[in-house]
PDB file of C-alpha atoms and ligand atoms in Angstrom:
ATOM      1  CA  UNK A  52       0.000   0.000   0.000  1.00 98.00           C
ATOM      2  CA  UNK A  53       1.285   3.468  -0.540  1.00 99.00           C
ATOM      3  CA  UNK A  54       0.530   5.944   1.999  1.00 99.00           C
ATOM      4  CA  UNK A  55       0.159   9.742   1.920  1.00 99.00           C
ATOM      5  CA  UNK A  56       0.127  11.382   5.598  1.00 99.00           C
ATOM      6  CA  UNK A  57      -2.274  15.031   5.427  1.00 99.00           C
ATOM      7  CA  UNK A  58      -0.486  17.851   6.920  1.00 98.00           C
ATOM      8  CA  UNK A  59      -3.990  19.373   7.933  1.00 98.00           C
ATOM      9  CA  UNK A  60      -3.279  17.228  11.305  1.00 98.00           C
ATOM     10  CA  UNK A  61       0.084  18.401  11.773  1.00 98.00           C
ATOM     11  CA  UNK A  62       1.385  20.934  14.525  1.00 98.00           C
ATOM     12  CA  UNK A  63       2.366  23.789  12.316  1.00 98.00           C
ATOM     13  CA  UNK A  64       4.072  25.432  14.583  1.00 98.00           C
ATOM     14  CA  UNK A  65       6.613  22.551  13.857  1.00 98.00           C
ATOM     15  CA  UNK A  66       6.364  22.297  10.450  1.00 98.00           C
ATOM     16  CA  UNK A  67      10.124  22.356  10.088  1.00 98.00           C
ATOM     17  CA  UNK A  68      10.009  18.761  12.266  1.00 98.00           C
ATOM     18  CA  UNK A  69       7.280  17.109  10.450  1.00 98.00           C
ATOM     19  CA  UNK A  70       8.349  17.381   7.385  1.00 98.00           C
ATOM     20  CA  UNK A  71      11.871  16.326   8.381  1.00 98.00           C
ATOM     21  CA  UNK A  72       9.762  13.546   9.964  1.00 98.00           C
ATOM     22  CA  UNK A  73       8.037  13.172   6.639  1.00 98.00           C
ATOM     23  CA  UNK A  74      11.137  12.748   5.038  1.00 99.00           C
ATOM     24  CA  UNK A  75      12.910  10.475   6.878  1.00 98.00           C
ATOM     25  CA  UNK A  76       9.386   7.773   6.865  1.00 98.00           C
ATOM     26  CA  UNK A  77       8.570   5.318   5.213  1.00 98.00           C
ATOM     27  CA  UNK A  78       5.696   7.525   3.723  1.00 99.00           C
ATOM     28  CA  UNK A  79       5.544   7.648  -0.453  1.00 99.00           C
ATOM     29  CA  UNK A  80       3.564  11.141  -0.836  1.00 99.00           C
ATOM     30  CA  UNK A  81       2.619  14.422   1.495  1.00 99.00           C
ATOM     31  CA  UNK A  82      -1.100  15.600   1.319  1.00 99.00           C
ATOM     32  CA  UNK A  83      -1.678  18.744   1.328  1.00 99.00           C
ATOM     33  CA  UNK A  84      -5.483  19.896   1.676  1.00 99.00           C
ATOM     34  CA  UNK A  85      -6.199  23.545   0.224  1.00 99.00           C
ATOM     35  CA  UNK A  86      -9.596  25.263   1.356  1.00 98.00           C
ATOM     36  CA  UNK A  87     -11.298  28.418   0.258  1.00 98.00           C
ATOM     37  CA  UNK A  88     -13.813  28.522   2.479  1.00 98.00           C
ATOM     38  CA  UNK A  89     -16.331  28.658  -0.756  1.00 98.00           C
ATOM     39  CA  UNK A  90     -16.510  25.324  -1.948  1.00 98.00           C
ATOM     40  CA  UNK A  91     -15.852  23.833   1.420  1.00 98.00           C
ATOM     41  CA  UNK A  92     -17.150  25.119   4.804  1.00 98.00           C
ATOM     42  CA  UNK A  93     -13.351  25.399   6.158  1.00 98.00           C
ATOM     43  CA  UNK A  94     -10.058  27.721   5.239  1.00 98.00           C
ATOM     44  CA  UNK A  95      -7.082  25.851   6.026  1.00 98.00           C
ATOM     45  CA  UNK A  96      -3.188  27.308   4.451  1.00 98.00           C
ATOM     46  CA  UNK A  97      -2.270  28.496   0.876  1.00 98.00           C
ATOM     47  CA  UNK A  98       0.531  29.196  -1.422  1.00 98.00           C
ATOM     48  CA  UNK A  99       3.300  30.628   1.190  1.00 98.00           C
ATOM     49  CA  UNK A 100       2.559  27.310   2.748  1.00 98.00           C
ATOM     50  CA  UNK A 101       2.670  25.369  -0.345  1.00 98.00           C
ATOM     51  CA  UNK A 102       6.184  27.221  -1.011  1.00 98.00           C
ATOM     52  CA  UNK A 103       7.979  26.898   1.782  1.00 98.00           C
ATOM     53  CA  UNK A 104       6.777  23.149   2.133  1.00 98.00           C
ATOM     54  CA  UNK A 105       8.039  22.510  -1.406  1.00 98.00           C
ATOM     55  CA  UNK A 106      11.512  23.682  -0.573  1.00 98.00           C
ATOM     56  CA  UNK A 107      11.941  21.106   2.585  1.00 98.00           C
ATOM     57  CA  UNK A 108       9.787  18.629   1.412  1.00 98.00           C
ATOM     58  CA  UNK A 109      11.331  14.847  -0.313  1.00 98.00           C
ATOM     59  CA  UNK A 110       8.233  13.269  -1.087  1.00 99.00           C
ATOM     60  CA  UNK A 111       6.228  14.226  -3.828  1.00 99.00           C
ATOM     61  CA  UNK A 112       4.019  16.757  -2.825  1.00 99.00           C
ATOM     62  CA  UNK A 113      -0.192  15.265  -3.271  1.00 98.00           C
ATOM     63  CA  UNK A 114      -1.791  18.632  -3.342  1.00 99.00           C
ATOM     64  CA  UNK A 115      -6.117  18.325  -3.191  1.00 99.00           C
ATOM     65  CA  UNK A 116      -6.991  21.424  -4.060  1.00 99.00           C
ATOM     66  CA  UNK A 117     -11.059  21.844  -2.442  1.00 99.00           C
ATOM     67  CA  UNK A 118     -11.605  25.491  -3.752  1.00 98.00           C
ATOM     68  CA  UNK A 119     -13.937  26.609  -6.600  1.00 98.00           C
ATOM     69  CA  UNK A 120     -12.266  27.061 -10.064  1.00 98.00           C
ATOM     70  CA  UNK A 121      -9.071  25.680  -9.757  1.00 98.00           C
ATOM     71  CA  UNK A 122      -7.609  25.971 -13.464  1.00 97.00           C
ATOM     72  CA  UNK A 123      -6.993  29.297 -11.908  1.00 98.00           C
ATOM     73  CA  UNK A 124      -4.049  28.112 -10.382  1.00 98.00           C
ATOM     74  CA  UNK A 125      -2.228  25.250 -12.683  1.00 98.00           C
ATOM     75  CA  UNK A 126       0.861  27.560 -12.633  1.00 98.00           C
ATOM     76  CA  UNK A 127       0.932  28.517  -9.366  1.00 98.00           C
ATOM     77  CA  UNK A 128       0.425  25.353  -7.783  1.00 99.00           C
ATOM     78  CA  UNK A 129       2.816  23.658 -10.609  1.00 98.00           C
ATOM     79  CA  UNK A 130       5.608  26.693  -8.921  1.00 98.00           C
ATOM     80  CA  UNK A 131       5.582  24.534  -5.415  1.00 98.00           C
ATOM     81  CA  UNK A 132       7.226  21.786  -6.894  1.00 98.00           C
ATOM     82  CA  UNK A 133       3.864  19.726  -6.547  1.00 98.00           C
ATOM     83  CA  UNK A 134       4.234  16.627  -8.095  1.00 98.00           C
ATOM     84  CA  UNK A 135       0.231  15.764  -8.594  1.00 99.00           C
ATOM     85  CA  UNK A 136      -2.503  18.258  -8.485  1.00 99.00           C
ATOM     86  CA  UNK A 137      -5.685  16.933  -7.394  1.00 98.00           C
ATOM     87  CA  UNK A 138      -9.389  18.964  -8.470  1.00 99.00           C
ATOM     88  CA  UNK A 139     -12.585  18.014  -7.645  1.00 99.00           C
ATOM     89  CA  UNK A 140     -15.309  16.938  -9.641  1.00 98.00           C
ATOM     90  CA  UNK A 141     -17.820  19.163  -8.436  1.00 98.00           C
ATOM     91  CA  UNK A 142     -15.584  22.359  -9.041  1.00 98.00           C
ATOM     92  CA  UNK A 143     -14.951  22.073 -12.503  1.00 98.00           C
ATOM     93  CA  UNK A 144     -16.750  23.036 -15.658  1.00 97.00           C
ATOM     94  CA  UNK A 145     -14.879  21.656 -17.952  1.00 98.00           C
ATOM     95  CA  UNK A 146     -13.268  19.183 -16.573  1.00 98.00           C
ATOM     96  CA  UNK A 147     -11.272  17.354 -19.975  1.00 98.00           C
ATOM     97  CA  UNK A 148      -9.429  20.581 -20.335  1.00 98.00           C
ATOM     98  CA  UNK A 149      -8.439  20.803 -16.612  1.00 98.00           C
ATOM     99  CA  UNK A 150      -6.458  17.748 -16.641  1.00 98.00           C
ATOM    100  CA  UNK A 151      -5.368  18.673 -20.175  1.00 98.00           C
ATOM    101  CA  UNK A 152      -3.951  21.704 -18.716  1.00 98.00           C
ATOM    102  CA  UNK A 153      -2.480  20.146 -15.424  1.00 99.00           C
ATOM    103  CA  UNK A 154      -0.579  17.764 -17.918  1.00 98.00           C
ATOM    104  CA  UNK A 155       0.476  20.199 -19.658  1.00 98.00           C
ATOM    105  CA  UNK A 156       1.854  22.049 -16.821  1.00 98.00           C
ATOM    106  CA  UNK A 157       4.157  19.189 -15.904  1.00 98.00           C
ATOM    107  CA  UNK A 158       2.070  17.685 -13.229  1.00 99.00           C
ATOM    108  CA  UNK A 159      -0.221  13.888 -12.929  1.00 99.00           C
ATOM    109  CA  UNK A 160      -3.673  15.132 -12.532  1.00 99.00           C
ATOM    110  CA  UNK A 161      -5.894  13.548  -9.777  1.00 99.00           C
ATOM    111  CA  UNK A 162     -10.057  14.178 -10.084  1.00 99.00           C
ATOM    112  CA  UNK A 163     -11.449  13.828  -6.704  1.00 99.00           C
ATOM    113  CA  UNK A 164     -15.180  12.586  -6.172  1.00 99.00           C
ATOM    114  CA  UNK A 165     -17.044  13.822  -2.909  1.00 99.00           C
ATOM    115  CA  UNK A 166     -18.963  11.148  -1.082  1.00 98.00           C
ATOM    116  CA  UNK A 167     -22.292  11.988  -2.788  1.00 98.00           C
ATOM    117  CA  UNK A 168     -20.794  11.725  -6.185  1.00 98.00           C
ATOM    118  CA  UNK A 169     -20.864   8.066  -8.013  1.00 98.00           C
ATOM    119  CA  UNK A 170     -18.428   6.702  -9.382  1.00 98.00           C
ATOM    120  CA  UNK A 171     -20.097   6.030 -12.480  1.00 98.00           C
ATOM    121  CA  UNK A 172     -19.412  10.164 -13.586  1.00 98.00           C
ATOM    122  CA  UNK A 173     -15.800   9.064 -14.264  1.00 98.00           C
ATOM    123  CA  UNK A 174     -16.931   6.883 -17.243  1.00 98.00           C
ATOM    124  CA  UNK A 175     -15.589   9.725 -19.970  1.00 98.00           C
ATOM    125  CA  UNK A 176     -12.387  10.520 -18.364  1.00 98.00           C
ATOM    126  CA  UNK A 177     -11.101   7.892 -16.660  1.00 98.00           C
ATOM    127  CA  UNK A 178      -8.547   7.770 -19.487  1.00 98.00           C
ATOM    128  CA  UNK A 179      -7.388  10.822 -19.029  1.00 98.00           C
ATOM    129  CA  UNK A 180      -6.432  10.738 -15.525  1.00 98.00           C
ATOM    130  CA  UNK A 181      -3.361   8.976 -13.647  1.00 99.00           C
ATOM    131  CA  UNK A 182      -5.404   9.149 -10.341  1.00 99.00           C
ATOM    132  CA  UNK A 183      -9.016   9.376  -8.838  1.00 99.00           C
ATOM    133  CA  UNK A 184      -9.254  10.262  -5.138  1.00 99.00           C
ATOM    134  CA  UNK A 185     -12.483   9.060  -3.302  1.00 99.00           C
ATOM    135  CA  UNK A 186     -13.600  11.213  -0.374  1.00 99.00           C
ATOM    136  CA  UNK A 187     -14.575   9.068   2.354  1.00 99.00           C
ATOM    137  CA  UNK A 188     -15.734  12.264   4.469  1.00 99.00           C
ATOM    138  CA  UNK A 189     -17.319  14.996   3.545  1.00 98.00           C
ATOM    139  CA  UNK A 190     -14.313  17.130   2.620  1.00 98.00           C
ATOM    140  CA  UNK A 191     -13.132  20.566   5.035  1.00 98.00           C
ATOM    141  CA  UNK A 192     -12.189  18.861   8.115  1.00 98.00           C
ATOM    142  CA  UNK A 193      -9.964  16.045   9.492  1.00 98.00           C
ATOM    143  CA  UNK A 194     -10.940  13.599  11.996  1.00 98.00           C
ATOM    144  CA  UNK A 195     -14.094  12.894  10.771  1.00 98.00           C
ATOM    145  CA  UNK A 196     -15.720   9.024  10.632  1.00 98.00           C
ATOM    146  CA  UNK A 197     -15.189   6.969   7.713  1.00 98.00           C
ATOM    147  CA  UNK A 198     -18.086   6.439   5.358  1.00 99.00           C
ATOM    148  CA  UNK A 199     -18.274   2.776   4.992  1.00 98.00           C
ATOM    149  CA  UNK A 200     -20.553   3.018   1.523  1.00 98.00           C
ATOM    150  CA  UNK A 201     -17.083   4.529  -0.112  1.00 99.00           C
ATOM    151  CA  UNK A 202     -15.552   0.438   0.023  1.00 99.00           C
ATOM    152  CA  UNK A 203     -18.076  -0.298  -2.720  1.00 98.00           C
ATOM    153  CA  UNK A 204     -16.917   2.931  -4.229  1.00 99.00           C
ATOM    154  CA  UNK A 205     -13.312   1.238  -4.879  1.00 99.00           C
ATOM    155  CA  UNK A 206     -15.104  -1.961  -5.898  1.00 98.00           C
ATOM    156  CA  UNK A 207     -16.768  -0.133  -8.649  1.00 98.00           C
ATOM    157  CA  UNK A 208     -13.657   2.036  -9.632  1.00 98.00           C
ATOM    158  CA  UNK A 209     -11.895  -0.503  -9.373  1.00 98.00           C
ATOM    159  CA  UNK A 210     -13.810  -2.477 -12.168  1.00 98.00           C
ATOM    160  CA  UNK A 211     -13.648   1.036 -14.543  1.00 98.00           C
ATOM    161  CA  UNK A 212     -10.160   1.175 -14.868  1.00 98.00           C
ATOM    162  CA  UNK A 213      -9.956  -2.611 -15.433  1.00 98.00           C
ATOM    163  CA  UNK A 214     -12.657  -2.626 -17.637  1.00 98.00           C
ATOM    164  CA  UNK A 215     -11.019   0.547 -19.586  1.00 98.00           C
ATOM    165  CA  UNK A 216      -7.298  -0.306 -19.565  1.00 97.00           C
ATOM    166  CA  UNK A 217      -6.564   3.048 -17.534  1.00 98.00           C
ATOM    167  CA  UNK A 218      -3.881   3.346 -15.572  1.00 97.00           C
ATOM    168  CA  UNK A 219      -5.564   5.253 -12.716  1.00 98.00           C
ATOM    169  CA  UNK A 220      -4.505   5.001  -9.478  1.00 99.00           C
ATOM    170  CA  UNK A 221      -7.254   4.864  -6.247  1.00 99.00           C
ATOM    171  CA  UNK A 222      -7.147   7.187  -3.390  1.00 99.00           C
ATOM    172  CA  UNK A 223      -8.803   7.485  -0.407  1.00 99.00           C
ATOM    173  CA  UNK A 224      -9.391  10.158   1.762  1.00 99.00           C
ATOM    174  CA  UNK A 225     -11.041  10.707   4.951  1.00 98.00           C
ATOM    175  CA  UNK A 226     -11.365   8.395   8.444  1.00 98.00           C
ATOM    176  CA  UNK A 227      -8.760   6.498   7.193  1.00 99.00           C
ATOM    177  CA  UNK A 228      -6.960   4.153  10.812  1.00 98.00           C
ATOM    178  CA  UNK A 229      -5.764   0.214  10.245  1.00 98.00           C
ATOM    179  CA  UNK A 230      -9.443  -1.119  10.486  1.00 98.00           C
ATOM    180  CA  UNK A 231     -10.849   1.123   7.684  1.00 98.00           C
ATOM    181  CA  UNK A 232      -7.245   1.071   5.864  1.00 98.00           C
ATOM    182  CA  UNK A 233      -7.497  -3.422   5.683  1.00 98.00           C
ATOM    183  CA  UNK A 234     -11.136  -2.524   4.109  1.00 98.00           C
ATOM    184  CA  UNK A 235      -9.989  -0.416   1.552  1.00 99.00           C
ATOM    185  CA  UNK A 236      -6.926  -2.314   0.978  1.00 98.00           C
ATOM    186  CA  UNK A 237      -9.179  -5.362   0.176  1.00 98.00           C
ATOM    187  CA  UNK A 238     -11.635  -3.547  -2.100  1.00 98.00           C
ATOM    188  CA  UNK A 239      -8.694  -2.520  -4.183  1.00 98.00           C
ATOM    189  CA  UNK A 240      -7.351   0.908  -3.248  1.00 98.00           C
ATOM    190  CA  UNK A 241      -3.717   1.840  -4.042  1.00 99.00           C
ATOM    191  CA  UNK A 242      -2.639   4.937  -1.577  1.00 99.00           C
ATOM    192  CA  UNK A 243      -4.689   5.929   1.519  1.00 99.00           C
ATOM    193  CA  UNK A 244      -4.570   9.449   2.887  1.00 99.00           C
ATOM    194  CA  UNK A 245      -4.473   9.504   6.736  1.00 98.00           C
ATOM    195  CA  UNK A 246      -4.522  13.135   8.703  1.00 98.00           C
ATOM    196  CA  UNK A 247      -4.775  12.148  12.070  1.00 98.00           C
ATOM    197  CA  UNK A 248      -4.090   8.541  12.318  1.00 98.00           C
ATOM    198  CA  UNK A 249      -0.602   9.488  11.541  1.00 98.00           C
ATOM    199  CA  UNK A 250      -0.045  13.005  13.156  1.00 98.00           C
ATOM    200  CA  UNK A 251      -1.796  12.585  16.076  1.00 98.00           C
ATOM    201  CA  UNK A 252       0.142   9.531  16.618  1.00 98.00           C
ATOM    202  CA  UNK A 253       3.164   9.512  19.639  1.00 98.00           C
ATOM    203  CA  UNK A 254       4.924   7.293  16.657  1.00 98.00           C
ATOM    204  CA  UNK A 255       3.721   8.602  13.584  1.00 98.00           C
ATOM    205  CA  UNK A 256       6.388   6.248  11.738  1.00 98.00           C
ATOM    206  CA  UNK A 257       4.789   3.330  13.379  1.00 98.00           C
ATOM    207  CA  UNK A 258       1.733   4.107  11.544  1.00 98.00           C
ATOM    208  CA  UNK A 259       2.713   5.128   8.527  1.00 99.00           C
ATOM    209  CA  UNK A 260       4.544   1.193   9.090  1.00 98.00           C
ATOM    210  CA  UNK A 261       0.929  -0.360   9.544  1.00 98.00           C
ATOM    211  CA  UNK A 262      -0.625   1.400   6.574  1.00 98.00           C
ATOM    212  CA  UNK A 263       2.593   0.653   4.250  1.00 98.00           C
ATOM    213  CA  UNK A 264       1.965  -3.070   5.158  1.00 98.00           C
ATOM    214  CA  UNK A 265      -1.780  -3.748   3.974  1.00 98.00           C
ATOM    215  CA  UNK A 266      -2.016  -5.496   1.376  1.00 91.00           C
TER     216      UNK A 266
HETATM  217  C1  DX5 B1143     -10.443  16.565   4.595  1.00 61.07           C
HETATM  218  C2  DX5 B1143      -9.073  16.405   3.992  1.00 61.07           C
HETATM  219  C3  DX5 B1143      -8.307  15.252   4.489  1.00 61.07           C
HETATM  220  C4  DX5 B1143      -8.037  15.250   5.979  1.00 61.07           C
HETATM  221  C5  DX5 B1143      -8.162  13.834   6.421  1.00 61.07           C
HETATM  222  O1  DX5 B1143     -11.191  17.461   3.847  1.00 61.07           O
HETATM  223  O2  DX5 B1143      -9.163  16.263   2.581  1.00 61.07           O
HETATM  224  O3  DX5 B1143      -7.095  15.052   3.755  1.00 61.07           O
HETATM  225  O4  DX5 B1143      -6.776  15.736   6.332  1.00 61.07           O
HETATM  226  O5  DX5 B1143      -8.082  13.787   7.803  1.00 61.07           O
HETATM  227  P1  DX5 B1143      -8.282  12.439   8.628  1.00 61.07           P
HETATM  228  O6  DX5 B1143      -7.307  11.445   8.094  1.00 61.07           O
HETATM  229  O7  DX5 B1143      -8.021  12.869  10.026  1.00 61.07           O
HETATM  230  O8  DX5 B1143      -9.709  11.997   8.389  1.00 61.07           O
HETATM  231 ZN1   ZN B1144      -7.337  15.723   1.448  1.00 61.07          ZN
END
């Protein structure tokens, strides 16, 4: 399993520490959740955050971008040294062009689907994209409970991208601990997000450990 700890749960005024203890984990991405306080009931950190992330950070920076029009800010979230660039569903018009233009910027382009959205909306781009994170909470705030419906989500997804030949990767995001991380690892998800499991943790390493060894 790949994991991607959220730095919504971290103490930021330590950031210098965790993402030193970022770096030296076992972890394979850093989640970074951006909030506009429009498209989800929350504000959480921006671009200087982004930026001065980007020049510690050694894993490749996960960035799910939950604000309203984000073609706005390819570039600018491309200039962090963000390695995927994740946009919801629900926030874009024109969605094909989106990921055309987050390709073209350099980055993989993730499409995120809130927990009201099926699965079944991915049909016409599921091509297009290298990943599709799954909310399993409604997104703006960590430590919310896992919504069990999203494990026949993955099932579903899972069957799209075999029954397409993409080469999508599945993310999960939201509740995510060992019980709920063996369920999705068993409906067929590649990389979990976990917030709190792992930062609120006295030994965040030993649970990044547990969530690297699902299978
Ligand atoms: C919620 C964010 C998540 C959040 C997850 O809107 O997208 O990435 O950090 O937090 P936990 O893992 O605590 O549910
Ligand atoms: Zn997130």
């Amino acid at each position: 399993m790949e994991v991607s700890p959220s730095l919504l749960a971290a103490d930021f005024l330590d950031l210098r520490g965790e993402i030193e203890m970022i770096n030296s984990s076992a972890a394979d991405y850093l989640h970074l959740d951006v909030m506009d306080g429009v498209f989800v009931p929350n504000i959480s950190f921006g671009f200087s955050v982004l930026d001065a992330v980007g020049k510690i950070c050694e894993k490749p920076m996960d960035v799910h971008l939950m604000i309203v029009e984000p073609d706005k800010w390819i570039s600018r979230v491309r200039d962090t040294g963000a390695h995927l660039m994740n946009v919801h569903f629900e926030a874009c018009r024109h969605l094909h062009s989106t990921i055309g233009l987050i390709h073209k910027a350099g980055m993989k382009s993730g499409v995120t689907l809130n927990p009201a959205t099926p699965v079944s909306m991915l049909a016409d781009i599921i091509q297009d994209v290298d990943l599709v994170l799954l909310m399993s909470v409604n997104p703006g705030f960590g430590g919310q409970p896992f919504i069990h419906h999203t494990l026949e989500k993955v099932r579903q997804l899972r069957q799209m991208i075999f029954e397409s030949g993409s080469r999508a990767k599945i993310e999960i995001d939201g509740g995510v601990n060992e019980t709920t991380g063996a369920l999705l690892a068993n409906a067929g998800a590649d990389i979990l997000v976990a917030g709190s499991y792992v930062f609120g943790a006295s030994d965040p390493h030993e649970r990044i450990g547990i969530l690297k060894n699902l299978k």
